[in-house]
Amino acid sequence: MHVCQRCVSLLLSRPLSAALQHSTRALHQRSHLTLLQHSTRHTLSQRHSRQTWRHFADHQAASPDVYNKIDLAQKEVVPLNSDVHRIDLDAAVHTSPLQEISEEEAVQIQVPYALPPESSTLRPYVDKSETLSKLVQLGVNLWKLEQRPNVGSMLVRLDFHADVAPSLLFLKDLGVEESKLGQLLTKNPFILTESLDNLEARVSYLKSKKFSKQSVAAMVSKAPYLLNFSVERLDNRLGFFQKQLGLSAEKARDIVTRLPKLLCGSLEPIKENLKVCELEFGFRGNEIQHIVTTVPKVLIANKRKLTQIFDFVHNTMDVPHSLVAKFPQVLNAKFLRIRERHLFLEYLGRAQYQPSQPNYISLDRLVFLPDDVFCSEVALATLEDFERFQKRL
Amino acid sequence: MAAQAIRLFRKMDGLFAVYKPQGVHWKHVRDSIESNLLKGTLNSCPPPAPQLAVQFQLLSSGENSSSSKDLALSPTMVPTLADHPLVTGPQFHKVHVGVGHRLDAFSSGVLVLGVGKGNGVVKVCYILYDYTLEGEFGKATDNFTDTGRVIEKTTYNHVTQDKLERVLAMIQGANQKALITYSQVDLRTQEAYELAVRGLLYPLGKSPPILMGLRCIHFNPPHFSLEVQCVNETQKYLRKLIHEVGLELRTCAVCSGVRRTRDGPFKVENALTRQYWTADSIIQAIAHFHKTTLGYLTNHSGKGTQDKY
């Protein structure tokens, strides 16, 4: 490969990973200016067209030295619009590209890979970036991450040994399984940019609140954004759950371990849900406590859907408050399912939800059994009958 | 492989019917069916083999220094990570699923969906829609349904089945006249008369909702149900119809259910319920209807004086 000697001197022996550290937009402008040094025949517009970029692709590699070199070279070179003709085309400095060089020199030329300065996907950078290839091998879904604004550029700029590896080791020490690491990073890539001191402070805070090591690891896997929140915020949330719900410390810990999303989101929807349960539904304090400890998802469920289910269960199915509090799983189920099954049982004459009466059907069996088991055991009918009935609704 | 996915796409071209549950917007039904199709079939096809890139690896022991004279480079083919599924994402993002004749959220019943090339076939002439309307005497609401705000309450003791059927016959008579007008046939001709006798008149071009058939199937005051065959209708018009039936009977009525039982060749027995909204059942249903829809189109296209179709 015959390469201009000047290019060789500029680009000699720079490792490629360093090349990826820099903003490719700035690179774009620098390369534009370097082109003026080397060719005066091409009149370039301010906006770089793709064809000319590809033609001068070997000028693209950037490194601190090269930048400095380019900067120095620029000061020597005459600026863009004026006095271009003063550069002597026949100067001995420019050796002809047809000049032959020896095999060893040719092999030593590191041709910088033509990485595009801008790209809407991470595909062109994956093979060349150590960070990105290691992340793919871990199982991180890069395609999902690049849809989010600015996350792609952030990942490309990370250095594996400086930023990513310490965070990964920290998570492994915490007890997060390796198979779950990929999912965790897909949901929350910003855990790699969070400083290790902060992460360690938050983990030690949780441990001081008597969360065991396994529960902390489980919480971090289930709620990837947990460790990005400050200690004050976590403290605020835990305090809220204990005070507002009137729960003991151990029960609060249990709820939070099972549903760590409670610590991540805002408290306003949770307060609204609690008000709805108390005022609109009419549950008493101890009933609400029991519901929340059995099914913590009620706290972050959609208010409208919750109201719809409760309205149907209480008013149409005539189930009293005490029974709903005893089987709060029904509030977590799909409304259409409850409706179809109840209407089917009513049509068959088997809709009996009072425990004192014969042929009593408990609410959790109504909701949780799969269709075929429900038909055979609870409704005592065939699956085809149920389907035919569904088409009559 | 791409070939497998292309074959699947061809199998999926066509129409099928789904039973839309009450309270669900038709768009949610369409979206969930599209995502089920993508998940079940297209994205579970094995992706194309990754491209191989050539990497030169140095076999010499020393580093790249100008002093070493014997540099041996060996080319190896290594699969590029750029084609890894975690980097490229799913192969297919969209399947073209279209809804034939929409059903609003309050109604339930047969909803015809077309996939791929089936979408072009959906708009076919001579489509009749069968509905079952359930009504309740005694109240009137603002949106003609039993879930709306009650405006008026009346007694209905004077209503008998006989009176109801008289009212329905009157409505049907008015609709027959409208049908003759909008079908733009001259009843004085022999062909038009024969079509009318066999009940094959159909409105040409744009027309208001016309009821071709109306009868009462169940009467148990305050509840009653009607069976309707209509053309160019909206579900709101049918609910208003119930309200008007009530008005004619000197009482008021609300609609407690609108169920579409037939949409052209698709009947309730053939509609898929929620547990069957998976890719395999859908492909089976499409294949099943492939012959029947073609037969329907050939039998019912371009009849008699209505040469426009």
mmCIF file with all atom_site columns, N, CA and C in Angstrom, chain A residues 104 107-108 110 123 126-127 133 136 139-143 146 336-337 339-340 371 387 390-393, chain B residues 19 22 24 65-66 71 80-83 86-90 93 108 259 268-269 271 273-276:
data_model
loop_
_atom_site.group_PDB
_atom_site.id
_atom_site.type_symbol
_atom_site.label_atom_id
_atom_site.label_alt_id
_atom_site.label_comp_id
_atom_site.label_asym_id
_atom_site.label_entity_id
_atom_site.label_seq_id
_atom_site.pdbx_PDB_ins_code
_atom_site.Cartn_x
_atom_site.Cartn_y
_atom_site.Cartn_z
_atom_site.occupancy
_atom_site.B_iso_or_equiv
_atom_site.pdbx_formal_charge
_atom_site.auth_seq_id
_atom_site.auth_comp_id
_atom_site.auth_asym_id
_atom_site.auth_atom_id
_atom_site.pdbx_PDB_model_num
ATOM 1   N N  . GLU A 1 104 ? 8.841   -3.593  5.199  1.00 0.00 ? 104 GLU A N  1
ATOM 2   C CA . GLU A 1 104 ? 8.711   -3.438  6.654  1.00 0.00 ? 104 GLU A CA 1
ATOM 3   C C  . GLU A 1 104 ? 7.974   -2.163  6.990  1.00 0.00 ? 104 GLU A C  1
ATOM 4   N N  . VAL A 1 107 ? 4.313   -2.580  6.297  1.00 0.00 ? 107 VAL A N  1
ATOM 5   C CA . VAL A 1 107 ? 3.567   -3.386  7.278  1.00 0.00 ? 107 VAL A CA 1
ATOM 6   C C  . VAL A 1 107 ? 3.355   -2.605  8.569  1.00 0.00 ? 107 VAL A C  1
ATOM 7   N N  . GLN A 1 108 ? 4.313   -1.746  8.915  1.00 0.00 ? 108 GLN A N  1
ATOM 8   C CA . GLN A 1 108 ? 4.187   -1.025  10.179 1.00 0.00 ? 108 GLN A CA 1
ATOM 9   C C  . GLN A 1 108 ? 3.164   0.091   10.140 1.00 0.00 ? 108 GLN A C  1
ATOM 10  N N  . GLN A 1 110 ? 0.016   1.721   10.520 1.00 0.00 ? 110 GLN A N  1
ATOM 11  C CA . GLN A 1 110 ? -1.274  1.349   11.101 1.00 0.00 ? 110 GLN A CA 1
ATOM 12  C C  . GLN A 1 110 ? -2.318  2.200   10.414 1.00 0.00 ? 110 GLN A C  1
ATOM 13  N N  . ARG A 1 123 ? -23.617 0.065   15.640 1.00 0.00 ? 123 ARG A N  1
ATOM 14  C CA . ARG A 1 123 ? -23.052 -1.053  14.870 1.00 0.00 ? 123 ARG A CA 1
ATOM 15  C C  . ARG A 1 123 ? -21.650 -0.819  14.338 1.00 0.00 ? 123 ARG A C  1
ATOM 16  N N  . VAL A 1 126 ? -18.989 -1.218  17.307 1.00 0.00 ? 126 VAL A N  1
ATOM 17  C CA . VAL A 1 126 ? -18.940 -2.356  18.230 1.00 0.00 ? 126 VAL A CA 1
ATOM 18  C C  . VAL A 1 126 ? -17.656 -3.161  18.103 1.00 0.00 ? 126 VAL A C  1
ATOM 19  N N  . ASP A 1 127 ? -17.261 -3.446  16.865 1.00 0.00 ? 127 ASP A N  1
ATOM 20  C CA . ASP A 1 127 ? -16.076 -4.298  16.716 1.00 0.00 ? 127 ASP A CA 1
ATOM 21  C C  . ASP A 1 127 ? -14.816 -3.610  17.180 1.00 0.00 ? 127 ASP A C  1
ATOM 22  N N  . SER A 1 133 ? -17.700 -4.217  22.853 1.00 0.00 ? 133 SER A N  1
ATOM 23  C CA . SER A 1 133 ? -17.692 -5.675  22.614 1.00 0.00 ? 133 SER A CA 1
ATOM 24  C C  . SER A 1 133 ? -17.827 -6.441  23.911 1.00 0.00 ? 133 SER A C  1
ATOM 25  N N  . VAL A 1 136 ? -21.450 -6.397  24.908 1.00 0.00 ? 136 VAL A N  1
ATOM 26  C CA . VAL A 1 136 ? -22.276 -7.340  24.140 1.00 0.00 ? 136 VAL A CA 1
ATOM 27  C C  . VAL A 1 136 ? -22.059 -8.753  24.646 1.00 0.00 ? 136 VAL A C  1
ATOM 28  N N  . GLY A 1 139 ? -24.096 -9.487  27.545 1.00 0.00 ? 139 GLY A N  1
ATOM 29  C CA . GLY A 1 139 ? -25.520 -9.659  27.305 1.00 0.00 ? 139 GLY A CA 1
ATOM 30  C C  . GLY A 1 139 ? -26.312 -8.369  27.356 1.00 0.00 ? 139 GLY A C  1
ATOM 31  N N  . VAL A 1 140 ? -25.625 -7.238  27.276 1.00 0.00 ? 140 VAL A N  1
ATOM 32  C CA . VAL A 1 140 ? -26.328 -5.958  27.302 1.00 0.00 ? 140 VAL A CA 1
ATOM 33  C C  . VAL A 1 140 ? -26.975 -5.731  25.937 1.00 0.00 ? 140 VAL A C  1
ATOM 34  N N  . ASN A 1 141 ? -28.233 -5.312  25.928 1.00 0.00 ? 141 ASN A N  1
ATOM 35  C CA . ASN A 1 141 ? -28.938 -5.102  24.670 1.00 0.00 ? 141 ASN A CA 1
ATOM 36  C C  . ASN A 1 141 ? -28.633 -3.711  24.146 1.00 0.00 ? 141 ASN A C  1
ATOM 37  N N  . LEU A 1 142 ? -27.587 -3.615  23.311 1.00 0.00 ? 142 LEU A N  1
ATOM 38  C CA . LEU A 1 142 ? -27.142 -2.305  22.838 1.00 0.00 ? 142 LEU A CA 1
ATOM 39  C C  . LEU A 1 142 ? -28.191 -1.647  21.960 1.00 0.00 ? 142 LEU A C  1
ATOM 40  N N  . TRP A 1 143 ? -28.970 -2.477  21.257 1.00 0.00 ? 143 TRP A N  1
ATOM 41  C CA . TRP A 1 143 ? -29.977 -1.887  20.371 1.00 0.00 ? 143 TRP A CA 1
ATOM 42  C C  . TRP A 1 143 ? -31.002 -1.082  21.158 1.00 0.00 ? 143 TRP A C  1
ATOM 43  N N  . GLU A 1 146 ? -29.370 2.225   22.443 1.00 0.00 ? 146 GLU A N  1
ATOM 44  C CA . GLU A 1 146 ? -29.091 3.316   21.504 1.00 0.00 ? 146 GLU A CA 1
ATOM 45  C C  . GLU A 1 146 ? -30.351 4.076   21.108 1.00 0.00 ? 146 GLU A C  1
ATOM 46  N N  . LEU A 1 336 ? -60.825 -8.030  32.818 1.00 0.00 ? 336 LEU A N  1
ATOM 47  C CA . LEU A 1 336 ? -61.617 -8.807  31.858 1.00 0.00 ? 336 LEU A CA 1
ATOM 48  C C  . LEU A 1 336 ? -61.761 -10.253 32.314 1.00 0.00 ? 336 LEU A C  1
ATOM 49  N N  . ARG A 1 337 ? -60.678 -10.756 32.901 1.00 0.00 ? 337 ARG A N  1
ATOM 50  C CA . ARG A 1 337 ? -60.706 -12.140 33.350 1.00 0.00 ? 337 ARG A CA 1
ATOM 51  C C  . ARG A 1 337 ? -61.731 -12.329 34.454 1.00 0.00 ? 337 ARG A C  1
ATOM 52  N N  . ARG A 1 339 ? -64.268 -10.455 35.140 1.00 0.00 ? 339 ARG A N  1
ATOM 53  C CA . ARG A 1 339 ? -65.630 -10.223 34.634 1.00 0.00 ? 339 ARG A CA 1
ATOM 54  C C  . ARG A 1 339 ? -66.176 -11.451 33.927 1.00 0.00 ? 339 ARG A C  1
ATOM 55  N N  . GLU A 1 340 ? -65.348 -12.022 33.008 1.00 0.00 ? 340 GLU A N  1
ATOM 56  C CA . GLU A 1 340 ? -65.842 -13.168 32.228 1.00 0.00 ? 340 GLU A CA 1
ATOM 57  C C  . GLU A 1 340 ? -66.132 -14.356 33.131 1.00 0.00 ? 340 GLU A C  1
ATOM 58  N N  . ASP A 1 371 ? -57.285 -21.439 32.806 1.00 0.00 ? 371 ASP A N  1
ATOM 59  C CA . ASP A 1 371 ? -58.646 -21.615 32.274 1.00 0.00 ? 371 ASP A CA 1
ATOM 60  C C  . ASP A 1 371 ? -59.172 -23.037 32.370 1.00 0.00 ? 371 ASP A C  1
ATOM 61  N N  . GLU A 1 387 ? -65.750 -20.978 26.251 1.00 0.00 ? 387 GLU A N  1
ATOM 62  C CA . GLU A 1 387 ? -65.467 -20.159 25.072 1.00 0.00 ? 387 GLU A CA 1
ATOM 63  C C  . GLU A 1 387 ? -66.744 -19.694 24.399 1.00 0.00 ? 387 GLU A C  1
ATOM 64  N N  . GLN A 1 390 ? -68.063 -16.921 26.336 1.00 0.00 ? 390 GLN A N  1
ATOM 65  C CA . GLN A 1 390 ? -67.307 -15.676 26.135 1.00 0.00 ? 390 GLN A CA 1
ATOM 66  C C  . GLN A 1 390 ? -67.803 -14.943 24.904 1.00 0.00 ? 390 GLN A C  1
ATOM 67  N N  . LYS A 1 391 ? -68.235 -15.727 23.883 1.00 0.00 ? 391 LYS A N  1
ATOM 68  C CA . LYS A 1 391 ? -68.688 -15.080 22.656 1.00 0.00 ? 391 LYS A CA 1
ATOM 69  C C  . LYS A 1 391 ? -70.095 -14.545 22.793 1.00 0.00 ? 391 LYS A C  1
ATOM 70  N N  . ARG A 1 392 ? -70.733 -14.783 23.934 1.00 0.00 ? 392 ARG A N  1
ATOM 71  C CA . ARG A 1 392 ? -72.066 -14.220 24.136 1.00 0.00 ? 392 ARG A CA 1
ATOM 72  C C  . ARG A 1 392 ? -72.003 -12.935 24.937 1.00 0.00 ? 392 ARG A C  1
ATOM 73  N N  . LEU A 1 393 ? -70.787 -12.594 25.378 1.00 0.00 ? 393 LEU A N  1
ATOM 74  C CA . LEU A 1 393 ? -70.684 -11.361 26.153 1.00 0.00 ? 393 LEU A CA 1
ATOM 75  C C  . LEU A 1 393 ? -70.551 -10.194 25.192 1.00 0.00 ? 393 LEU A C  1
ATOM 76  N N  . TYR B 2 19  ? -62.816 -12.013 18.239 1.00 0.00 ? 19  TYR B N  1
ATOM 77  C CA . TYR B 2 19  ? -63.946 -11.574 19.051 1.00 0.00 ? 19  TYR B CA 1
ATOM 78  C C  . TYR B 2 19  ? -63.451 -10.495 19.979 1.00 0.00 ? 19  TYR B C  1
ATOM 79  N N  . GLN B 2 22  ? -65.845 -6.555  25.362 1.00 0.00 ? 22  GLN B N  1
ATOM 80  C CA . GLN B 2 22  ? -66.427 -5.247  25.625 1.00 0.00 ? 22  GLN B CA 1
ATOM 81  C C  . GLN B 2 22  ? -65.494 -4.427  26.504 1.00 0.00 ? 22  GLN B C  1
ATOM 82  N N  . VAL B 2 24  ? -62.847 -2.745  25.533 1.00 0.00 ? 24  VAL B N  1
ATOM 83  C CA . VAL B 2 24  ? -61.478 -2.650  25.019 1.00 0.00 ? 24  VAL B CA 1
ATOM 84  C C  . VAL B 2 24  ? -61.512 -1.848  23.724 1.00 0.00 ? 24  VAL B C  1
ATOM 85  N N  . SER B 2 65  ? 7.935   -3.621  15.963 1.00 0.00 ? 65  SER B N  1
ATOM 86  C CA . SER B 2 65  ? 9.080   -2.698  15.981 1.00 0.00 ? 65  SER B CA 1
ATOM 87  C C  . SER B 2 65  ? 9.769   -2.741  14.636 1.00 0.00 ? 65  SER B C  1
ATOM 88  N N  . SER B 2 66  ? 10.380  -1.697  14.333 1.00 0.00 ? 66  SER B N  1
ATOM 89  C CA . SER B 2 66  ? 10.963  -1.609  12.995 1.00 0.00 ? 66  SER B CA 1
ATOM 90  C C  . SER B 2 66  ? 12.162  -2.527  12.842 1.00 0.00 ? 66  SER B C  1
ATOM 91  N N  . LEU B 2 71  ? 8.097   -10.634 9.785  1.00 0.00 ? 71  LEU B N  1
ATOM 92  C CA . LEU B 2 71  ? 6.737   -10.443 10.310 1.00 0.00 ? 71  LEU B CA 1
ATOM 93  C C  . LEU B 2 71  ? 5.795   -11.337 9.522  1.00 0.00 ? 71  LEU B C  1
ATOM 94  N N  . THR B 2 80  ? -18.232 -10.850 12.888 1.00 0.00 ? 80  THR B N  1
ATOM 95  C CA . THR B 2 80  ? -18.277 -9.491  13.423 1.00 0.00 ? 80  THR B CA 1
ATOM 96  C C  . THR B 2 80  ? -19.377 -9.379  14.469 1.00 0.00 ? 80  THR B C  1
ATOM 97  N N  . LEU B 2 81  ? -19.113 -8.611  15.505 1.00 0.00 ? 81  LEU B N  1
ATOM 98  C CA . LEU B 2 81  ? -20.126 -8.396  16.529 1.00 0.00 ? 81  LEU B CA 1
ATOM 99  C C  . LEU B 2 81  ? -21.229 -7.468  16.047 1.00 0.00 ? 81  LEU B C  1
ATOM 100 N N  . ALA B 2 82  ? -20.957 -6.777  14.942 1.00 0.00 ? 82  ALA B N  1
ATOM 101 C CA . ALA B 2 82  ? -21.960 -5.822  14.467 1.00 0.00 ? 82  ALA B CA 1
ATOM 102 C C  . ALA B 2 82  ? -23.244 -6.508  14.031 1.00 0.00 ? 82  ALA B C  1
ATOM 103 N N  . ASP B 2 83  ? -23.169 -7.822  13.735 1.00 0.00 ? 83  ASP B N  1
ATOM 104 C CA . ASP B 2 83  ? -24.376 -8.533  13.325 1.00 0.00 ? 83  ASP B CA 1
ATOM 105 C C  . ASP B 2 83  ? -24.999 -9.316  14.463 1.00 0.00 ? 83  ASP B C  1
ATOM 106 N N  . LEU B 2 86  ? -28.064 -8.691  19.683 1.00 0.00 ? 86  LEU B N  1
ATOM 107 C CA . LEU B 2 86  ? -28.189 -7.660  20.711 1.00 0.00 ? 86  LEU B CA 1
ATOM 108 C C  . LEU B 2 86  ? -27.781 -6.296  20.193 1.00 0.00 ? 86  LEU B C  1
ATOM 109 N N  . VAL B 2 87  ? -27.065 -6.268  19.072 1.00 0.00 ? 87  VAL B N  1
ATOM 110 C CA . VAL B 2 87  ? -26.630 -4.976  18.537 1.00 0.00 ? 87  VAL B CA 1
ATOM 111 C C  . VAL B 2 87  ? -27.567 -4.520  17.425 1.00 0.00 ? 87  VAL B C  1
ATOM 112 N N  . THR B 2 88  ? -28.048 -5.485  16.618 1.00 0.00 ? 88  THR B N  1
ATOM 113 C CA . THR B 2 88  ? -28.908 -5.078  15.506 1.00 0.00 ? 88  THR B CA 1
ATOM 114 C C  . THR B 2 88  ? -30.359 -4.939  15.939 1.00 0.00 ? 88  THR B C  1
ATOM 115 N N  . GLY B 2 89  ? -30.755 -5.615  17.006 1.00 0.00 ? 89  GLY B N  1
ATOM 116 C CA . GLY B 2 89  ? -32.152 -5.561  17.407 1.00 0.00 ? 89  GLY B CA 1
ATOM 117 C C  . GLY B 2 89  ? -32.966 -6.608  16.656 1.00 0.00 ? 89  GLY B C  1
ATOM 118 N N  . PRO B 2 90  ? -34.296 -6.644  16.854 1.00 0.00 ? 90  PRO B N  1
ATOM 119 C CA . PRO B 2 90  ? -35.106 -7.656  16.177 1.00 0.00 ? 90  PRO B CA 1
ATOM 120 C C  . PRO B 2 90  ? -35.128 -7.406  14.673 1.00 0.00 ? 90  PRO B C  1
ATOM 121 N N  . HIS B 2 93  ? -39.822 -5.157  12.589 1.00 0.00 ? 93  HIS B N  1
ATOM 122 C CA . HIS B 2 93  ? -40.408 -4.235  13.553 1.00 0.00 ? 93  HIS B CA 1
ATOM 123 C C  . HIS B 2 93  ? -41.898 -4.081  13.381 1.00 0.00 ? 93  HIS B C  1
ATOM 124 N N  . SER B 2 108 ? -69.062 -5.201  21.506 1.00 0.00 ? 108 SER B N  1
ATOM 125 C CA . SER B 2 108 ? -68.201 -6.374  21.425 1.00 0.00 ? 108 SER B CA 1
ATOM 126 C C  . SER B 2 108 ? -68.571 -7.093  20.150 1.00 0.00 ? 108 SER B C  1
ATOM 127 N N  . ARG B 2 259 ? -73.680 -6.243  20.093 1.00 0.00 ? 259 ARG B N  1
ATOM 128 C CA . ARG B 2 259 ? -72.784 -7.351  19.764 1.00 0.00 ? 259 ARG B CA 1
ATOM 129 C C  . ARG B 2 259 ? -72.871 -7.615  18.287 1.00 0.00 ? 259 ARG B C  1
ATOM 130 N N  . VAL B 2 268 ? -69.694 -15.578 14.344 1.00 0.00 ? 268 VAL B N  1
ATOM 131 C CA . VAL B 2 268 ? -69.201 -15.652 15.720 1.00 0.00 ? 268 VAL B CA 1
ATOM 132 C C  . VAL B 2 268 ? -68.452 -16.953 15.974 1.00 0.00 ? 268 VAL B C  1
ATOM 133 N N  . GLU B 2 269 ? -68.900 -18.044 15.369 1.00 0.00 ? 269 GLU B N  1
ATOM 134 C CA . GLU B 2 269 ? -68.244 -19.342 15.628 1.00 0.00 ? 269 GLU B CA 1
ATOM 135 C C  . GLU B 2 269 ? -66.808 -19.325 15.151 1.00 0.00 ? 269 GLU B C  1
ATOM 136 N N  . ALA B 2 271 ? -64.816 -16.640 15.076 1.00 0.00 ? 271 ALA B N  1
ATOM 137 C CA . ALA B 2 271 ? -63.974 -15.587 15.653 1.00 0.00 ? 271 ALA B CA 1
ATOM 138 C C  . ALA B 2 271 ? -63.088 -16.178 16.738 1.00 0.00 ? 271 ALA B C  1
ATOM 139 N N  . THR B 2 273 ? -61.240 -16.087 20.286 1.00 0.00 ? 273 THR B N  1
ATOM 140 C CA . THR B 2 273 ? -61.302 -15.410 21.586 1.00 0.00 ? 273 THR B CA 1
ATOM 141 C C  . THR B 2 273 ? -59.891 -15.142 22.089 1.00 0.00 ? 273 THR B C  1
ATOM 142 N N  . ARG B 2 274 ? -59.828 -14.426 23.202 1.00 0.00 ? 274 ARG B N  1
ATOM 143 C CA . ARG B 2 274 ? -58.547 -13.883 23.664 1.00 0.00 ? 274 ARG B CA 1
ATOM 144 C C  . ARG B 2 274 ? -57.442 -14.907 23.841 1.00 0.00 ? 274 ARG B C  1
ATOM 145 N N  . GLN B 2 275 ? -57.777 -16.099 24.296 1.00 0.00 ? 275 GLN B N  1
ATOM 146 C CA . GLN B 2 275 ? -56.691 -17.055 24.543 1.00 0.00 ? 275 GLN B CA 1
ATOM 147 C C  . GLN B 2 275 ? -56.108 -17.587 23.248 1.00 0.00 ? 275 GLN B C  1
ATOM 148 N N  . TYR B 2 276 ? -56.775 -17.319 22.102 1.00 0.00 ? 276 TYR B N  1
ATOM 149 C CA . TYR B 2 276 ? -56.273 -17.834 20.833 1.00 0.00 ? 276 TYR B CA 1
ATOM 150 C C  . TYR B 2 276 ? -55.602 -16.755 20.010 1.00 0.00 ? 276 TYR B C  1
#
